[in-house]
PDB file of C-alpha atoms in Angstrom:
ATOM      1  CA  UNK A   1      35.476 110.929 116.258  1.00  0.00           C
ATOM      2  CA  UNK A   2      35.561 114.435 117.593  1.00  0.00           C
ATOM      3  CA  UNK A   3      32.482 116.524 117.107  1.00  0.00           C
ATOM      4  CA  UNK A   4      32.198 119.842 115.240  1.00  0.00           C
ATOM      5  CA  UNK A   5      30.775 121.715 118.212  1.00  0.00           C
ATOM      6  CA  UNK A   6      31.325 125.241 116.928  1.00  0.00           C
ATOM      7  CA  UNK A   7      29.320 127.488 114.659  1.00  0.00           C
ATOM      8  CA  UNK A   8      31.104 129.087 111.760  1.00  0.00           C
ATOM      9  CA  UNK A   9      33.353 131.971 112.689  1.00  0.00           C
ATOM     10  CA  UNK A  10      31.582 135.222 111.921  1.00  0.00           C
ATOM     11  CA  UNK A  11      33.033 137.243 109.113  1.00  0.00           C
ATOM     12  CA  UNK A  12      35.329 139.976 110.381  1.00  0.00           C
ATOM     13  CA  UNK A  13      35.033 143.299 108.608  1.00  0.00           C
ATOM     14  CA  UNK A  14      38.120 145.018 107.341  1.00  0.00           C
ATOM     15  CA  UNK A  15      39.781 147.053 110.028  1.00  0.00           C
ATOM     16  CA  UNK A  16      38.997 150.719 110.137  1.00  0.00           C
ATOM     17  CA  UNK A  17      41.782 153.026 109.005  1.00  0.00           C
ATOM     18  CA  UNK A  18      43.954 154.274 111.817  1.00  0.00           C
ATOM     19  CA  UNK A  19      42.911 157.716 112.937  1.00  0.00           C
ATOM     20  CA  UNK A  20      42.573 159.740 116.119  1.00  0.00           C
ATOM     21  CA  UNK A  21      38.990 160.024 117.375  1.00  0.00           C
ATOM     22  CA  UNK A  22      39.787 163.123 119.412  1.00  0.00           C
ATOM     23  CA  UNK A  23      42.637 165.546 119.819  1.00  0.00           C
ATOM     24  CA  UNK A  24      45.724 163.844 121.210  1.00  0.00           C
ATOM     25  CA  UNK A  25      44.241 160.318 121.094  1.00  0.00           C
ATOM     26  CA  UNK A  26      46.378 157.466 119.840  1.00  0.00           C
ATOM     27  CA  UNK A  27      45.397 156.012 116.415  1.00  0.00           C
ATOM     28  CA  UNK A  28      43.411 152.793 116.508  1.00  0.00           C
ATOM     29  CA  UNK A  29      45.531 149.725 115.783  1.00  0.00           C
ATOM     30  CA  UNK A  30      44.434 147.607 112.838  1.00  0.00           C
ATOM     31  CA  UNK A  31      43.681 143.944 113.491  1.00  0.00           C
ATOM     32  CA  UNK A  32      45.393 141.345 111.328  1.00  0.00           C
ATOM     33  CA  UNK A  33      46.694 142.083 107.861  1.00  0.00           C
ATOM     34  CA  UNK A  34      45.244 143.577 104.707  1.00  0.00           C
ATOM     35  CA  UNK A  35      45.121 142.126 101.194  1.00  0.00           C
ATOM     36  CA  UNK A  36      48.198 140.334  99.886  1.00  0.00           C
ATOM     37  CA  UNK A  37      50.493 142.558  97.839  1.00  0.00           C
ATOM     38  CA  UNK A  38      52.616 141.237  95.030  1.00  0.00           C
ATOM     39  CA  UNK A  39      52.665 137.882  93.254  1.00  0.00           C
ATOM     40  CA  UNK A  40      50.215 135.449  94.823  1.00  0.00           C
ATOM     41  CA  UNK A  41      51.758 132.503  96.690  1.00  0.00           C
ATOM     42  CA  UNK A  42      51.237 128.982  95.384  1.00  0.00           C
ATOM     43  CA  UNK A  43      49.820 126.063  97.368  1.00  0.00           C
ATOM     44  CA  UNK A  44      46.526 124.493  98.311  1.00  0.00           C
ATOM     45  CA  UNK A  45      46.617 125.843 101.864  1.00  0.00           C
ATOM     46  CA  UNK A  46      46.188 129.479 100.809  1.00  0.00           C
ATOM     47  CA  UNK A  47      42.690 130.983 100.978  1.00  0.00           C
ATOM     48  CA  UNK A  48      42.001 133.061  97.859  1.00  0.00           C
ATOM     49  CA  UNK A  49      39.369 135.177  99.606  1.00  0.00           C
ATOM     50  CA  UNK A  50      41.719 136.068 102.459  1.00  0.00           C
ATOM     51  CA  UNK A  51      44.512 136.858 100.021  1.00  0.00           C
ATOM     52  CA  UNK A  52      42.174 139.217  98.196  1.00  0.00           C
ATOM     53  CA  UNK A  53      40.409 140.825 101.157  1.00  0.00           C
ATOM     54  CA  UNK A  54      42.860 140.541 104.068  1.00  0.00           C
ATOM     55  CA  UNK A  55      43.019 138.258 107.104  1.00  0.00           C
ATOM     56  CA  UNK A  56      41.579 139.759 110.289  1.00  0.00           C
ATOM     57  CA  UNK A  57      41.457 136.517 112.300  1.00  0.00           C
ATOM     58  CA  UNK A  58      43.166 136.020 115.640  1.00  0.00           C
ATOM     59  CA  UNK A  59      45.836 133.632 114.356  1.00  0.00           C
ATOM     60  CA  UNK A  60      49.625 133.634 114.583  1.00  0.00           C
ATOM     61  CA  UNK A  61      51.556 135.061 111.645  1.00  0.00           C
ATOM     62  CA  UNK A  62      52.467 131.574 110.426  1.00  0.00           C
ATOM     63  CA  UNK A  63      48.823 130.950 109.539  1.00  0.00           C
ATOM     64  CA  UNK A  64      47.982 134.284 107.927  1.00  0.00           C
ATOM     65  CA  UNK A  65      45.943 133.796 104.742  1.00  0.00           C
ATOM     66  CA  UNK A  66      45.678 130.024 105.323  1.00  0.00           C
ATOM     67  CA  UNK A  67      42.413 128.165 104.857  1.00  0.00           C
ATOM     68  CA  UNK A  68      40.766 127.181 108.129  1.00  0.00           C
ATOM     69  CA  UNK A  69      40.936 123.450 107.365  1.00  0.00           C
ATOM     70  CA  UNK A  70      44.624 123.775 106.453  1.00  0.00           C
ATOM     71  CA  UNK A  71      45.373 125.376 109.836  1.00  0.00           C
ATOM     72  CA  UNK A  72      43.545 122.591 111.688  1.00  0.00           C
ATOM     73  CA  UNK A  73      45.355 119.922 109.669  1.00  0.00           C
ATOM     74  CA  UNK A  74      48.728 121.468 110.468  1.00  0.00           C
ATOM     75  CA  UNK A  75      47.859 121.684 114.177  1.00  0.00           C
ATOM     76  CA  UNK A  76      46.705 118.057 114.116  1.00  0.00           C
ATOM     77  CA  UNK A  77      50.125 117.006 112.845  1.00  0.00           C
ATOM     78  CA  UNK A  78      51.834 118.247 116.018  1.00  0.00           C
ATOM     79  CA  UNK A  79      49.311 118.174 118.861  1.00  0.00           C
ATOM     80  CA  UNK A  80      50.568 117.154 122.276  1.00  0.00           C
ATOM     81  CA  UNK A  81      49.649 113.944 124.085  1.00  0.00           C
ATOM     82  CA  UNK A  82      47.609 115.448 126.887  1.00  0.00           C
ATOM     83  CA  UNK A  83      43.847 115.965 126.897  1.00  0.00           C
ATOM     84  CA  UNK A  84      41.747 118.346 128.971  1.00  0.00           C
ATOM     85  CA  UNK A  85      38.367 117.556 130.496  1.00  0.00           C
ATOM     86  CA  UNK A  86      36.019 119.774 132.467  1.00  0.00           C
ATOM     87  CA  UNK A  87      32.755 118.907 134.167  1.00  0.00           C
ATOM     88  CA  UNK A  88      29.787 120.998 133.048  1.00  0.00           C
ATOM     89  CA  UNK A  89      26.792 120.340 135.253  1.00  0.00           C
ATOM     90  CA  UNK A  90      25.810 123.980 135.849  1.00  0.00           C
ATOM     91  CA  UNK A  91      26.808 125.679 132.576  1.00  0.00           C
ATOM     92  CA  UNK A  92      30.241 126.696 133.858  1.00  0.00           C
ATOM     93  CA  UNK A  93      31.419 130.063 132.514  1.00  0.00           C
ATOM     94  CA  UNK A  94      35.087 128.971 132.707  1.00  0.00           C
ATOM     95  CA  UNK A  95      34.906 126.448 129.875  1.00  0.00           C
ATOM     96  CA  UNK A  96      35.508 128.944 127.076  1.00  0.00           C
ATOM     97  CA  UNK A  97      38.683 130.181 128.739  1.00  0.00           C
ATOM     98  CA  UNK A  98      39.856 126.601 129.297  1.00  0.00           C
ATOM     99  CA  UNK A  99      39.313 125.857 125.594  1.00  0.00           C
ATOM    100  CA  UNK A 100      41.296 128.956 124.621  1.00  0.00           C
ATOM    101  CA  UNK A 101      44.199 127.890 126.841  1.00  0.00           C
ATOM    102  CA  UNK A 102      44.026 124.309 125.544  1.00  0.00           C
ATOM    103  CA  UNK A 103      44.392 125.699 122.034  1.00  0.00           C
ATOM    104  CA  UNK A 104      47.385 127.804 123.115  1.00  0.00           C
ATOM    105  CA  UNK A 105      49.142 124.743 124.559  1.00  0.00           C
ATOM    106  CA  UNK A 106      47.964 122.496 121.689  1.00  0.00           C
ATOM    107  CA  UNK A 107      46.058 119.906 123.700  1.00  0.00           C
ATOM    108  CA  UNK A 108      44.983 116.820 121.796  1.00  0.00           C
ATOM    109  CA  UNK A 109      41.291 117.304 122.649  1.00  0.00           C
ATOM    110  CA  UNK A 110      39.008 119.061 125.100  1.00  0.00           C
ATOM    111  CA  UNK A 111      36.282 116.956 126.732  1.00  0.00           C
ATOM    112  CA  UNK A 112      33.045 118.363 128.109  1.00  0.00           C
ATOM    113  CA  UNK A 113      31.477 116.087 130.732  1.00  0.00           C
ATOM    114  CA  UNK A 114      27.809 116.658 131.476  1.00  0.00           C
ATOM    115  CA  UNK A 115      25.799 119.309 129.672  1.00  0.00           C
ATOM    116  CA  UNK A 116      26.565 119.567 125.971  1.00  0.00           C
ATOM    117  CA  UNK A 117      25.972 123.322 125.715  1.00  0.00           C
ATOM    118  CA  UNK A 118      28.694 125.576 127.052  1.00  0.00           C
ATOM    119  CA  UNK A 119      29.442 129.284 126.923  1.00  0.00           C
ATOM    120  CA  UNK A 120      31.856 129.913 124.050  1.00  0.00           C
ATOM    121  CA  UNK A 121      32.445 133.593 124.704  1.00  0.00           C
ATOM    122  CA  UNK A 122      35.718 133.054 126.574  1.00  0.00           C
ATOM    123  CA  UNK A 123      37.056 130.797 123.806  1.00  0.00           C
ATOM    124  CA  UNK A 124      37.450 133.814 121.486  1.00  0.00           C
ATOM    125  CA  UNK A 125      36.770 131.585 118.449  1.00  0.00           C
ATOM    126  CA  UNK A 126      39.704 129.262 119.285  1.00  0.00           C
ATOM    127  CA  UNK A 127      37.206 126.385 119.530  1.00  0.00           C
ATOM    128  CA  UNK A 128      37.210 126.356 115.720  1.00  0.00           C
ATOM    129  CA  UNK A 129      40.787 125.076 115.873  1.00  0.00           C
ATOM    130  CA  UNK A 130      40.413 122.704 118.825  1.00  0.00           C
ATOM    131  CA  UNK A 131      38.815 119.244 118.789  1.00  0.00           C
ATOM    132  CA  UNK A 132      36.030 119.044 121.361  1.00  0.00           C
ATOM    133  CA  UNK A 133      34.321 115.837 122.486  1.00  0.00           C
ATOM    134  CA  UNK A 134      31.190 115.561 124.610  1.00  0.00           C
ATOM    135  CA  UNK A 135      30.549 112.885 127.254  1.00  0.00           C
ATOM    136  CA  UNK A 136      27.057 112.900 128.774  1.00  0.00           C
ATOM    137  CA  UNK A 137      28.150 111.076 131.936  1.00  0.00           C
ATOM    138  CA  UNK A 138      31.276 110.480 133.985  1.00  0.00           C
ATOM    139  CA  UNK A 139      31.005 106.752 133.247  1.00  0.00           C
ATOM    140  CA  UNK A 140      31.061 107.466 129.515  1.00  0.00           C
ATOM    141  CA  UNK A 141      34.133 109.684 129.922  1.00  0.00           C
ATOM    142  CA  UNK A 142      35.981 107.164 132.114  1.00  0.00           C
ATOM    143  CA  UNK A 143      35.277 104.310 129.691  1.00  0.00           C
ATOM    144  CA  UNK A 144      36.608 106.401 126.813  1.00  0.00           C
ATOM    145  CA  UNK A 145      39.782 107.443 128.677  1.00  0.00           C
ATOM    146  CA  UNK A 146      40.537 103.896 129.787  1.00  0.00           C
ATOM    147  CA  UNK A 147      39.954 102.624 126.259  1.00  0.00           C
ATOM    148  CA  UNK A 148      42.496 105.156 124.974  1.00  0.00           C
ATOM    149  CA  UNK A 149      45.054 104.195 127.616  1.00  0.00           C
ATOM    150  CA  UNK A 150      45.031 107.661 129.183  1.00  0.00           C
ATOM    151  CA  UNK A 151      45.739 108.253 132.856  1.00  0.00           C
ATOM    152  CA  UNK A 152      42.939 110.288 134.433  1.00  0.00           C
ATOM    153  CA  UNK A 153      44.520 113.034 136.549  1.00  0.00           C
ATOM    154  CA  UNK A 154      42.188 115.188 138.639  1.00  0.00           C
ATOM    155  CA  UNK A 155      43.111 118.730 139.637  1.00  0.00           C
ATOM    156  CA  UNK A 156      41.491 119.736 142.928  1.00  0.00           C
ATOM    157  CA  UNK A 157      42.085 120.092 146.643  1.00  0.00           C
ATOM    158  CA  UNK A 158      41.368 116.817 148.445  1.00  0.00           C
ATOM    159  CA  UNK A 159      42.940 115.278 151.565  1.00  0.00           C
ATOM    160  CA  UNK A 160      44.637 112.711 149.298  1.00  0.00           C
ATOM    161  CA  UNK A 161      45.812 115.227 146.669  1.00  0.00           C
ATOM    162  CA  UNK A 162      49.529 115.452 145.993  1.00  0.00           C
ATOM    163  CA  UNK A 163      51.391 118.612 144.884  1.00  0.00           C
ATOM    164  CA  UNK A 164      51.365 119.261 141.158  1.00  0.00           C
ATOM    165  CA  UNK A 165      54.768 120.918 141.531  1.00  0.00           C
ATOM    166  CA  UNK A 166      56.504 117.666 142.522  1.00  0.00           C
ATOM    167  CA  UNK A 167      54.355 115.187 140.601  1.00  0.00           C
ATOM    168  CA  UNK A 168      55.645 113.266 137.596  1.00  0.00           C
ATOM    169  CA  UNK A 169      52.906 113.949 135.054  1.00  0.00           C
ATOM    170  CA  UNK A 170      52.508 111.080 132.583  1.00  0.00           C
ATOM    171  CA  UNK A 171      52.882 111.887 128.913  1.00  0.00           C
ATOM    172  CA  UNK A 172      49.586 110.254 127.938  1.00  0.00           C
ATOM    173  CA  UNK A 173      46.972 111.672 130.260  1.00  0.00           C
ATOM    174  CA  UNK A 174      43.770 113.649 130.580  1.00  0.00           C
ATOM    175  CA  UNK A 175      43.741 116.480 133.102  1.00  0.00           C
ATOM    176  CA  UNK A 176      40.271 116.839 134.621  1.00  0.00           C
ATOM    177  CA  UNK A 177      38.803 119.954 136.235  1.00  0.00           C
ATOM    178  CA  UNK A 178      35.598 120.250 138.189  1.00  0.00           C
ATOM    179  CA  UNK A 179      32.762 122.706 138.207  1.00  0.00           C
ATOM    180  CA  UNK A 180      33.622 126.136 139.580  1.00  0.00           C
ATOM    181  CA  UNK A 181      32.601 126.029 143.248  1.00  0.00           C
ATOM    182  CA  UNK A 182      31.944 122.358 144.044  1.00  0.00           C
ATOM    183  CA  UNK A 183      35.054 121.146 142.213  1.00  0.00           C
ATOM    184  CA  UNK A 184      35.538 117.613 140.972  1.00  0.00           C
ATOM    185  CA  UNK A 185      32.607 115.271 141.408  1.00  0.00           C
ATOM    186  CA  UNK A 186      33.064 112.234 143.677  1.00  0.00           C
ATOM    187  CA  UNK A 187      32.780 110.002 140.592  1.00  0.00           C
ATOM    188  CA  UNK A 188      35.750 111.645 138.856  1.00  0.00           C
ATOM    189  CA  UNK A 189      37.723 111.716 142.102  1.00  0.00           C
ATOM    190  CA  UNK A 190      37.250 107.967 142.451  1.00  0.00           C
ATOM    191  CA  UNK A 191      38.175 107.274 138.816  1.00  0.00           C
ATOM    192  CA  UNK A 192      41.343 109.396 138.879  1.00  0.00           C
ATOM    193  CA  UNK A 193      44.733 107.725 139.119  1.00  0.00           C
ATOM    194  CA  UNK A 194      45.759 110.678 141.290  1.00  0.00           C
ATOM    195  CA  UNK A 195      44.411 114.083 142.199  1.00  0.00           C
ATOM    196  CA  UNK A 196      46.809 117.014 142.260  1.00  0.00           C
ATOM    197  CA  UNK A 197      46.692 120.292 144.144  1.00  0.00           C
ATOM    198  CA  UNK A 198      48.338 123.590 143.209  1.00  0.00           C
ATOM    199  CA  UNK A 199      50.343 125.213 146.000  1.00  0.00           C
ATOM    200  CA  UNK A 200      48.967 128.562 147.139  1.00  0.00           C
ATOM    201  CA  UNK A 201      50.356 131.139 149.547  1.00  0.00           C
ATOM    202  CA  UNK A 202      47.596 133.695 150.112  1.00  0.00           C
ATOM    203  CA  UNK A 203      44.392 133.773 152.119  1.00  0.00           C
ATOM    204  CA  UNK A 204      41.991 132.210 149.607  1.00  0.00           C
ATOM    205  CA  UNK A 205      41.322 128.487 149.712  1.00  0.00           C
ATOM    206  CA  UNK A 206      41.203 127.929 145.965  1.00  0.00           C
ATOM    207  CA  UNK A 207      41.861 129.575 142.614  1.00  0.00           C
ATOM    208  CA  UNK A 208      39.640 129.943 139.586  1.00  0.00           C
ATOM    209  CA  UNK A 209      39.140 126.731 137.579  1.00  0.00           C
ATOM    210  CA  UNK A 210      40.360 128.347 134.350  1.00  0.00           C
ATOM    211  CA  UNK A 211      43.527 129.576 136.102  1.00  0.00           C
ATOM    212  CA  UNK A 212      44.135 126.128 137.579  1.00  0.00           C
ATOM    213  CA  UNK A 213      43.754 124.583 134.129  1.00  0.00           C
ATOM    214  CA  UNK A 214      46.333 126.957 132.648  1.00  0.00           C
ATOM    215  CA  UNK A 215      48.824 126.148 135.405  1.00  0.00           C
ATOM    216  CA  UNK A 216      48.355 122.390 135.010  1.00  0.00           C
ATOM    217  CA  UNK A 217      48.668 122.506 131.218  1.00  0.00           C
ATOM    218  CA  UNK A 218      51.859 124.525 131.467  1.00  0.00           C
ATOM    219  CA  UNK A 219      53.241 122.014 133.974  1.00  0.00           C
ATOM    220  CA  UNK A 220      52.754 119.291 131.332  1.00  0.00           C
ATOM    221  CA  UNK A 221      54.477 121.491 128.722  1.00  0.00           C
ATOM    222  CA  UNK A 222      57.441 122.129 131.019  1.00  0.00           C
ATOM    223  CA  UNK A 223      57.840 118.409 131.695  1.00  0.00           C
ATOM    224  CA  UNK A 224      57.315 116.917 128.239  1.00  0.00           C
ATOM    225  CA  UNK A 225      58.316 119.714 125.853  1.00  0.00           C
ATOM    226  CA  UNK A 226      61.117 121.376 127.820  1.00  0.00           C
ATOM    227  CA  UNK A 227      62.032 118.192 129.764  1.00  0.00           C
ATOM    228  CA  UNK A 228      62.118 119.912 133.127  1.00  0.00           C
ATOM    229  CA  UNK A 229      62.004 117.361 135.934  1.00  0.00           C
ATOM    230  CA  UNK A 230      59.883 117.994 139.056  1.00  0.00           C
ATOM    231  CA  UNK A 231      61.832 118.527 142.261  1.00  0.00           C
TER     232      UNK A 231
END
């Protein structure tokens, strides 16, 4: 079972009316939508409080005024087959951003390996809509992945890494990212079916872990949603 790792989303006050704070300034843009106007829609997925007060959450228009649990249930009905895992031995600040991107690409689950606590600021509340599972050790994570029949694919720069751009990503897999700085641990490197590197052309040796995660997730989307073959 996945774990409810997130605190409740804080209530968002109604947006301030649009007005210029000083001469010539642009009006402030309202966030979300206000109260529902007209005959109320029918269905168990509608949230009566949001219909009455407005929906200021950061959700796509399709889910405006929906109950939180109804949104999660709808996402669960169409999640993709890939998982994301990130090692968290030093309270990595990238994890929140990785969770936000995993939500955008509709990953099946996000797995935190190591420390349970992680900085949620970068997630921008998207962790409320994303299943998150904690593994205290690499061995625990590997046993789970193997039990689920998922190929463990590491993303890092190693002498034996192969280019992500030409690699045939399996449909059922878990993409694993290491701690910012040291990268993947030797234990994950050994457990991985393959490790993949992302081609770079500038002077820096590596890119940010959250950026690498976004690139790898989109590579899976291109292959298995848009059916684009690697070359």
